[in-house]
Amino acid sequence: MTATKGLEGIVATTSSISSIVDGVLTYRGYNIDDLAEHASFEEVAFLLWFGKLPNAQELQKLQQDLSNYAAIPDKLIEQIKLYPKDANTMAALRSAVSALALYDEDGDDMSLEVNEKKAVKLQAQLPTIVAAIARTRQGKEPVAPKAGASIAENFLYMLRGEQPDETSIKALDQALVLHADHELNASTFASRVTVATLSDIYSGVTSAIGALKGPLHGGANEAVMKMLKEIGTIDKAEAYILEKLDKREKIMGFGHRVYKNGDPRAKHLQKMSRELGQMKGDTSLYDMSVLIEETVTSQKGLKPNVDFYSASVYTQLGIEHELFTPIFAISRVSGWTAHILEQYDGNRIIRPRAEYTGLTDQKYVPVDMR
Ligand SMILES: CC(C)(COP(=O)(O)OP(=O)(O)OC[C@H]1O[C@@H](n2cnc3c(N)ncnc32)[C@H](O)[C@@H]1OP(=O)(O)O)[C@@H](O)C(=O)NCCC(=O)NCCS
């Protein structure tokens, strides 16, 4: 038995949710470029869960359900208020989502119908949880979700405590579409491993949040913003990157296990970043990002991934960097739950093997003789 480090190239399951072939990402057969251009995040979530784009009636029903489920239990809000103000936001989200299971009256009901309902509930409640965590950290009262708003609008409303502008809503909605699913990425795999023991959907999503938190996965967008802040101004960018590469350090937001010729999502976020800067009359963050991209690409041949331009997009939307990865989770929970439903359907426990490299032929020695 020979191990494949990082499971690179290993095909671990079949899936009909999203695919990456020759650098093209599709959700249920629809090119991500087409969806990013035309679809709302709610349409995409429906597509991921149910395998087809919703008709008008189905979309309206989903929007209504998301709205009905968006409030979170008062007791959970009380818990969130007790979290340390400086707690890691992904650790807070992971704890809150785990606790959410305690308040679901459908508890351990594992029927398909109830699991689909739990998927919609989780999608509705994650934005409310993230907004509550954000406001509590700032010493403000959480804002209750407002009826009839889209996920993007509602999240920004609950975060800011006032009605967001159309540009911000549209930009966030598109970012959510772009982050919704991504084949068998690390967090999705973690969620499938967890529920393949026939554990519940909340356990699966909690595992996924834990995996997304790491800087080699979802945590990279936050790390990118920290880097941009550290660099400060465009005149220092090139030297900063060259020094890091010289020390063989990784530049966050670049490279990808699957895409070697560029991440198809990055161009949409780059465009959004440029447009937001132009609208604000300050493209300095965008310009610095472009210079960093040029430097990394010319030095290492590495292209930006989804996280690189997300950082400047979210910052220009007035969002603090500690919320970047939780926002990724608000979107990706649609993909996680779609994969969890798929895993339950025709499940087999996921239990690979390890290549043993430890000591052999050891003999037990009593403790007083060691
Ligand atoms: C995404 C990522 C984890 C993929 O990892 P992987 O497929 O295991 O690739 P490796 O980490 O083995 O990298 C292969 C080579 O490219 C280099 N490399 C990869 N990403 C790099 C980066 N962002 N900056 C500098 N060098 C990088 C590695 O140092 C390694 O070089 P070596 O062969 O000389 O040692 C990796 O590219 C990375 O860490 N990127 C930064 C984090 C990030 O943006 N994550 C979000 C992904 S959407």
mmCIF file of C-alpha atoms in Angstrom, residues 77-347:
data_model
loop_
_atom_site.group_PDB
_atom_site.id
_atom_site.type_symbol
_atom_site.label_atom_id
_atom_site.label_comp_id
_atom_site.label_asym_id
_atom_site.label_seq_id
_atom_site.Cartn_x
_atom_site.Cartn_y
_atom_site.Cartn_z
ATOM 1 C CA ILE A 77 -28.203 34.675 20.208
ATOM 2 C CA GLU A 78 -27.632 34.675 23.985
ATOM 3 C CA GLN A 79 -24.840 32.119 23.524
ATOM 4 C CA ILE A 80 -23.215 34.135 20.739
ATOM 5 C CA LYS A 81 -23.193 37.178 23.026
ATOM 6 C CA LEU A 82 -21.180 35.138 25.537
ATOM 7 C CA TYR A 83 -18.415 34.296 23.051
ATOM 8 C CA PRO A 84 -15.201 36.290 23.656
ATOM 9 C CA LYS A 85 -15.287 39.482 21.527
ATOM 10 C CA ASP A 86 -11.908 38.662 20.029
ATOM 11 C CA ALA A 87 -12.759 35.017 19.246
ATOM 12 C CA ASN A 88 -11.831 33.779 15.791
ATOM 13 C CA THR A 89 -14.960 34.345 13.688
ATOM 14 C CA MET A 90 -14.764 30.910 12.043
ATOM 15 C CA ALA A 91 -14.413 29.256 15.466
ATOM 16 C CA ALA A 92 -17.487 31.219 16.575
ATOM 17 C CA LEU A 93 -19.403 30.183 13.445
ATOM 18 C CA ARG A 94 -18.395 26.539 13.890
ATOM 19 C CA SER A 95 -19.610 26.587 17.525
ATOM 20 C CA ALA A 96 -22.883 28.346 16.671
ATOM 21 C CA VAL A 97 -23.738 25.990 13.802
ATOM 22 C CA SER A 98 -23.014 23.007 16.025
ATOM 23 C CA ALA A 99 -25.319 24.517 18.668
ATOM 24 C CA LEU A 100 -28.027 25.184 16.055
ATOM 25 C CA ALA A 101 -28.623 21.421 15.905
ATOM 26 C CA LEU A 102 -29.752 21.491 19.540
ATOM 27 C CA TYR A 103 -32.690 23.709 18.643
ATOM 28 C CA ASP A 104 -33.924 21.889 15.541
ATOM 29 C CA GLU A 105 -37.167 20.155 16.435
ATOM 30 C CA ASP A 106 -36.558 17.750 13.525
ATOM 31 C CA GLY A 107 -33.428 16.619 15.394
ATOM 32 C CA ASP A 108 -32.398 13.181 14.251
ATOM 33 C CA ASP A 109 -35.083 12.721 11.577
ATOM 34 C CA MET A 110 -33.040 11.463 8.633
ATOM 35 C CA SER A 111 -35.818 11.281 6.019
ATOM 36 C CA LEU A 112 -35.010 12.885 2.668
ATOM 37 C CA GLU A 113 -37.828 15.386 3.074
ATOM 38 C CA VAL A 114 -36.594 16.564 6.470
ATOM 39 C CA ASN A 115 -32.947 16.614 5.379
ATOM 40 C CA GLU A 116 -33.879 18.832 2.418
ATOM 41 C CA LYS A 117 -35.713 21.103 4.845
ATOM 42 C CA LYS A 118 -32.625 21.210 7.099
ATOM 43 C CA ALA A 119 -30.481 22.176 4.088
ATOM 44 C CA VAL A 120 -32.748 25.167 3.381
ATOM 45 C CA LYS A 121 -32.810 26.057 7.098
ATOM 46 C CA LEU A 122 -29.014 25.997 7.343
ATOM 47 C CA GLN A 123 -28.760 28.177 4.230
ATOM 48 C CA ALA A 124 -31.252 30.625 5.747
ATOM 49 C CA GLN A 125 -29.681 30.712 9.208
ATOM 50 C CA LEU A 126 -25.942 30.886 8.481
ATOM 51 C CA PRO A 127 -26.100 34.522 7.285
ATOM 52 C CA THR A 128 -28.088 35.460 10.413
ATOM 53 C CA ILE A 129 -25.501 33.743 12.627
ATOM 54 C CA VAL A 130 -22.547 35.429 10.882
ATOM 55 C CA ALA A 131 -24.201 38.853 11.104
ATOM 56 C CA ALA A 132 -24.982 38.268 14.800
ATOM 57 C CA ILE A 133 -21.347 37.269 15.465
ATOM 58 C CA ALA A 134 -20.109 40.351 13.606
ATOM 59 C CA ARG A 135 -22.356 42.810 15.413
ATOM 60 C CA THR A 136 -21.713 41.276 18.835
ATOM 61 C CA ARG A 137 -17.955 41.628 18.244
ATOM 62 C CA GLN A 138 -18.528 45.325 17.617
ATOM 63 C CA GLY A 139 -20.571 45.631 20.830
ATOM 64 C CA LYS A 140 -23.801 46.130 18.871
ATOM 65 C CA GLU A 141 -27.154 44.349 19.148
ATOM 66 C CA PRO A 142 -27.819 41.722 16.454
ATOM 67 C CA VAL A 143 -30.381 42.820 13.860
ATOM 68 C CA ALA A 144 -33.309 40.489 13.082
ATOM 69 C CA PRO A 145 -33.608 39.333 9.446
ATOM 70 C CA LYS A 146 -36.046 41.235 7.319
ATOM 71 C CA ALA A 147 -38.824 39.470 5.448
ATOM 72 C CA GLY A 148 -38.778 39.260 1.676
ATOM 73 C CA ALA A 149 -35.099 40.107 1.147
ATOM 74 C CA SER A 150 -32.588 37.999 -0.780
ATOM 75 C CA ILE A 151 -29.725 36.302 1.099
ATOM 76 C CA ALA A 152 -27.262 38.983 -0.077
ATOM 77 C CA GLU A 153 -29.546 41.893 0.790
ATOM 78 C CA ASN A 154 -30.552 40.415 4.135
ATOM 79 C CA PHE A 155 -26.991 39.662 5.174
ATOM 80 C CA LEU A 156 -25.789 43.196 4.420
ATOM 81 C CA TYR A 157 -28.888 44.612 6.140
ATOM 82 C CA MET A 158 -28.291 42.550 9.300
ATOM 83 C CA LEU A 159 -24.584 43.408 9.230
ATOM 84 C CA ARG A 160 -24.928 47.160 8.721
ATOM 85 C CA GLY A 161 -28.245 47.693 10.500
ATOM 86 C CA GLU A 162 -29.530 49.689 7.535
ATOM 87 C CA GLN A 163 -30.777 49.052 4.019
ATOM 88 C CA PRO A 164 -27.779 48.300 1.733
ATOM 89 C CA ASP A 165 -27.369 49.919 -1.694
ATOM 90 C CA GLU A 166 -28.132 47.996 -4.886
ATOM 91 C CA THR A 167 -24.474 47.851 -6.011
ATOM 92 C CA SER A 168 -23.377 46.155 -2.789
ATOM 93 C CA ILE A 169 -26.262 43.670 -2.965
ATOM 94 C CA LYS A 170 -25.464 42.783 -6.579
ATOM 95 C CA ALA A 171 -21.730 42.387 -5.907
ATOM 96 C CA LEU A 172 -22.286 40.160 -2.874
ATOM 97 C CA ASP A 173 -24.915 38.098 -4.685
ATOM 98 C CA GLN A 174 -22.472 37.415 -7.522
ATOM 99 C CA ALA A 175 -19.681 36.550 -5.072
ATOM 100 C CA LEU A 176 -22.044 34.061 -3.382
ATOM 101 C CA VAL A 177 -22.818 32.460 -6.768
ATOM 102 C CA LEU A 178 -19.091 32.065 -7.470
ATOM 103 C CA HIS A 179 -18.334 30.421 -4.107
ATOM 104 C CA ALA A 180 -21.356 28.096 -3.931
ATOM 105 C CA ASP A 181 -19.749 24.793 -4.899
ATOM 106 C CA HIS A 182 -16.461 23.419 -6.093
ATOM 107 C CA GLU A 183 -16.445 19.688 -6.647
ATOM 108 C CA LEU A 184 -14.635 17.668 -3.960
ATOM 109 C CA ASN A 185 -12.773 20.505 -2.202
ATOM 110 C CA ALA A 186 -11.400 19.902 1.303
ATOM 111 C CA SER A 187 -14.423 21.153 3.285
ATOM 112 C CA THR A 188 -16.936 19.371 1.058
ATOM 113 C CA PHE A 189 -14.950 16.166 1.395
ATOM 114 C CA ALA A 190 -14.882 16.649 5.185
ATOM 115 C CA SER A 191 -18.667 17.043 5.230
ATOM 116 C CA ARG A 192 -19.147 13.902 3.138
ATOM 117 C CA VAL A 193 -16.787 11.879 5.351
ATOM 118 C CA THR A 194 -18.744 12.940 8.433
ATOM 119 C CA VAL A 195 -22.220 12.185 7.122
ATOM 120 C CA ALA A 196 -21.110 8.939 5.477
ATOM 121 C CA THR A 197 -21.192 7.485 9.006
ATOM 122 C CA LEU A 198 -24.911 8.441 8.855
ATOM 123 C CA SER A 199 -24.300 11.290 11.228
ATOM 124 C CA ASP A 200 -26.665 14.269 10.830
ATOM 125 C CA ILE A 201 -26.450 17.227 8.449
ATOM 126 C CA TYR A 202 -25.421 19.672 11.219
ATOM 127 C CA SER A 203 -22.420 17.474 12.040
ATOM 128 C CA GLY A 204 -21.503 17.487 8.338
ATOM 129 C CA VAL A 205 -21.690 21.269 8.058
ATOM 130 C CA THR A 206 -19.799 21.735 11.345
ATOM 131 C CA SER A 207 -16.967 19.534 10.023
ATOM 132 C CA ALA A 208 -16.967 21.502 6.790
ATOM 133 C CA ILE A 209 -16.676 24.834 8.597
ATOM 134 C CA GLY A 210 -13.698 23.465 10.526
ATOM 135 C CA ALA A 211 -11.997 22.497 7.263
ATOM 136 C CA LEU A 212 -12.846 25.771 5.515
ATOM 137 C CA LYS A 213 -11.260 27.754 8.354
ATOM 138 C CA GLY A 214 -7.687 26.828 7.401
ATOM 139 C CA PRO A 215 -5.528 29.289 5.423
ATOM 140 C CA LEU A 216 -4.844 26.716 2.720
ATOM 141 C CA HIS A 217 -8.596 26.641 2.002
ATOM 142 C CA GLY A 218 -11.226 29.312 2.816
ATOM 143 C CA GLY A 219 -9.006 31.152 5.272
ATOM 144 C CA ALA A 220 -6.883 32.329 2.347
ATOM 145 C CA ASN A 221 -9.144 35.306 1.526
ATOM 146 C CA GLU A 222 -8.606 36.713 5.010
ATOM 147 C CA ALA A 223 -4.875 36.064 4.737
ATOM 148 C CA VAL A 224 -4.815 37.960 1.408
ATOM 149 C CA MET A 225 -6.336 41.038 3.034
ATOM 150 C CA LYS A 226 -3.867 40.860 5.923
ATOM 151 C CA MET A 227 -1.095 40.800 3.303
ATOM 152 C CA LEU A 228 -2.538 43.780 1.395
ATOM 153 C CA LYS A 229 -2.742 45.725 4.660
ATOM 154 C CA GLU A 230 0.796 44.742 5.598
ATOM 155 C CA ILE A 231 2.107 45.930 2.222
ATOM 156 C CA GLY A 232 0.220 49.199 2.641
ATOM 157 C CA THR A 233 0.975 51.039 -0.599
ATOM 158 C CA ILE A 234 1.563 49.958 -4.184
ATOM 159 C CA ASP A 235 5.205 51.152 -4.265
ATOM 160 C CA LYS A 236 6.105 48.488 -1.671
ATOM 161 C CA ALA A 237 4.205 45.631 -3.315
ATOM 162 C CA GLU A 238 6.775 44.223 -5.735
ATOM 163 C CA ALA A 239 9.651 44.143 -3.240
ATOM 164 C CA TYR A 240 7.401 42.561 -0.609
ATOM 165 C CA ILE A 241 6.350 39.741 -2.952
ATOM 166 C CA LEU A 242 9.880 39.137 -4.236
ATOM 167 C CA GLU A 243 11.203 38.884 -0.689
ATOM 168 C CA LYS A 244 8.502 36.373 0.288
ATOM 169 C CA LEU A 245 9.143 34.252 -2.783
ATOM 170 C CA ASP A 246 12.854 34.449 -2.101
ATOM 171 C CA LYS A 247 12.222 33.000 1.347
ATOM 172 C CA ARG A 248 10.080 30.297 -0.325
ATOM 173 C CA GLU A 249 6.986 31.536 1.474
ATOM 174 C CA LYS A 250 3.545 31.058 -0.073
ATOM 175 C CA ILE A 251 1.610 34.029 -1.396
ATOM 176 C CA MET A 252 -1.970 33.623 -0.254
ATOM 177 C CA GLY A 253 -4.630 33.711 -2.968
ATOM 178 C CA PHE A 254 -2.395 32.066 -5.590
ATOM 179 C CA GLY A 255 -2.136 28.539 -6.870
ATOM 180 C CA HIS A 256 -4.652 25.748 -6.898
ATOM 181 C CA ARG A 257 -4.625 21.977 -6.622
ATOM 182 C CA VAL A 258 -6.880 21.538 -9.652
ATOM 183 C CA TYR A 259 -6.523 24.681 -11.806
ATOM 184 C CA LYS A 260 -3.056 25.049 -13.190
ATOM 185 C CA ASN A 261 -4.003 27.613 -15.864
ATOM 186 C CA GLY A 262 -6.083 29.926 -13.717
ATOM 187 C CA ASP A 263 -9.225 29.775 -11.617
ATOM 188 C CA PRO A 264 -12.283 30.612 -13.778
ATOM 189 C CA ARG A 265 -13.908 32.431 -10.848
ATOM 190 C CA ALA A 266 -11.053 34.879 -10.367
ATOM 191 C CA LYS A 267 -11.791 37.008 -13.453
ATOM 192 C CA HIS A 268 -15.322 37.802 -12.244
ATOM 193 C CA LEU A 269 -14.026 38.900 -8.847
ATOM 194 C CA GLN A 270 -11.253 40.902 -10.462
ATOM 195 C CA LYS A 271 -13.811 42.761 -12.607
ATOM 196 C CA MET A 272 -15.985 43.363 -9.558
ATOM 197 C CA SER A 273 -13.007 44.661 -7.601
ATOM 198 C CA ARG A 274 -12.097 47.090 -10.400
ATOM 199 C CA GLU A 275 -15.684 48.317 -10.784
ATOM 200 C CA LEU A 276 -16.182 48.843 -7.047
ATOM 201 C CA GLY A 277 -12.940 50.843 -6.917
ATOM 202 C CA GLN A 278 -13.911 52.946 -9.924
ATOM 203 C CA MET A 279 -17.309 53.661 -8.400
ATOM 204 C CA LYS A 280 -15.724 54.791 -5.151
ATOM 205 C CA GLY A 281 -13.152 56.826 -7.057
ATOM 206 C CA ASP A 282 -10.289 54.927 -5.400
ATOM 207 C CA THR A 283 -8.746 51.968 -7.229
ATOM 208 C CA SER A 284 -5.626 51.784 -5.047
ATOM 209 C CA LEU A 285 -6.473 48.384 -3.544
ATOM 210 C CA TYR A 286 -7.325 47.004 -6.978
ATOM 211 C CA ASP A 287 -4.183 48.470 -8.574
ATOM 212 C CA MET A 288 -1.999 46.970 -5.857
ATOM 213 C CA SER A 289 -3.705 43.580 -6.330
ATOM 214 C CA VAL A 290 -3.017 43.693 -10.079
ATOM 215 C CA LEU A 291 0.662 44.451 -9.488
ATOM 216 C CA ILE A 292 0.913 41.561 -7.037
ATOM 217 C CA GLU A 293 -0.728 39.274 -9.594
ATOM 218 C CA GLU A 294 1.734 40.370 -12.289
ATOM 219 C CA THR A 295 4.687 39.805 -9.963
ATOM 220 C CA VAL A 296 3.606 36.354 -8.743
ATOM 221 C CA THR A 297 2.656 35.193 -12.228
ATOM 222 C CA SER A 298 5.900 36.360 -13.813
ATOM 223 C CA GLN A 299 8.046 34.893 -11.017
ATOM 224 C CA LYS A 300 6.257 31.605 -10.291
ATOM 225 C CA GLY A 301 3.762 31.114 -13.112
ATOM 226 C CA LEU A 302 1.022 30.938 -10.462
ATOM 227 C CA LYS A 303 -2.390 32.496 -11.169
ATOM 228 C CA PRO A 304 -4.801 34.038 -8.654
ATOM 229 C CA ASN A 305 -7.510 31.799 -7.226
ATOM 230 C CA VAL A 306 -11.021 32.687 -6.040
ATOM 231 C CA ASP A 307 -9.683 34.133 -2.796
ATOM 232 C CA PHE A 308 -7.308 36.725 -4.197
ATOM 233 C CA TYR A 309 -9.722 39.332 -5.578
ATOM 234 C CA SER A 310 -12.457 38.400 -3.068
ATOM 235 C CA ALA A 311 -10.336 40.187 -0.495
ATOM 236 C CA SER A 312 -10.432 43.581 -2.225
ATOM 237 C CA VAL A 313 -14.092 43.089 -3.214
ATOM 238 C CA TYR A 314 -15.237 42.501 0.376
ATOM 239 C CA THR A 315 -13.052 45.288 1.744
ATOM 240 C CA GLN A 316 -14.552 47.720 -0.757
ATOM 241 C CA LEU A 317 -17.994 46.564 0.402
ATOM 242 C CA GLY A 318 -16.968 47.808 3.858
ATOM 243 C CA ILE A 319 -16.634 44.309 5.317
ATOM 244 C CA GLU A 320 -13.915 43.620 7.912
ATOM 245 C CA HIS A 321 -11.439 40.873 6.984
ATOM 246 C CA GLU A 322 -12.474 38.649 9.913
ATOM 247 C CA LEU A 323 -15.770 38.076 8.086
ATOM 248 C CA PHE A 324 -14.362 37.009 4.728
ATOM 249 C CA THR A 325 -14.160 33.293 5.471
ATOM 250 C CA PRO A 326 -17.554 33.230 7.245
ATOM 251 C CA ILE A 327 -19.018 34.837 4.084
ATOM 252 C CA PHE A 328 -17.430 32.035 2.063
ATOM 253 C CA ALA A 329 -19.301 29.632 4.394
ATOM 254 C CA ILE A 330 -22.613 31.486 3.864
ATOM 255 C CA SER A 331 -22.296 30.636 0.194
ATOM 256 C CA ARG A 332 -20.618 27.221 0.358
ATOM 257 C CA VAL A 333 -23.233 25.826 2.761
ATOM 258 C CA SER A 334 -25.419 25.443 -0.339
ATOM 259 C CA GLY A 335 -22.795 23.164 -1.911
ATOM 260 C CA TRP A 336 -22.008 21.328 1.326
ATOM 261 C CA THR A 337 -25.649 20.485 1.943
ATOM 262 C CA ALA A 338 -26.171 19.437 -1.698
ATOM 263 C CA HIS A 339 -23.198 17.066 -1.335
ATOM 264 C CA ILE A 340 -24.489 15.785 2.004
ATOM 265 C CA LEU A 341 -27.875 14.957 0.426
ATOM 266 C CA GLU A 342 -26.050 13.238 -2.426
ATOM 267 C CA GLN A 343 -23.900 11.285 0.042
ATOM 268 C CA TYR A 344 -26.949 10.008 1.951
ATOM 269 C CA ASP A 345 -28.394 8.807 -1.343
ATOM 270 C CA GLY A 346 -26.536 5.534 -1.936
ATOM 271 C CA ASN A 347 -24.248 6.004 1.056
#
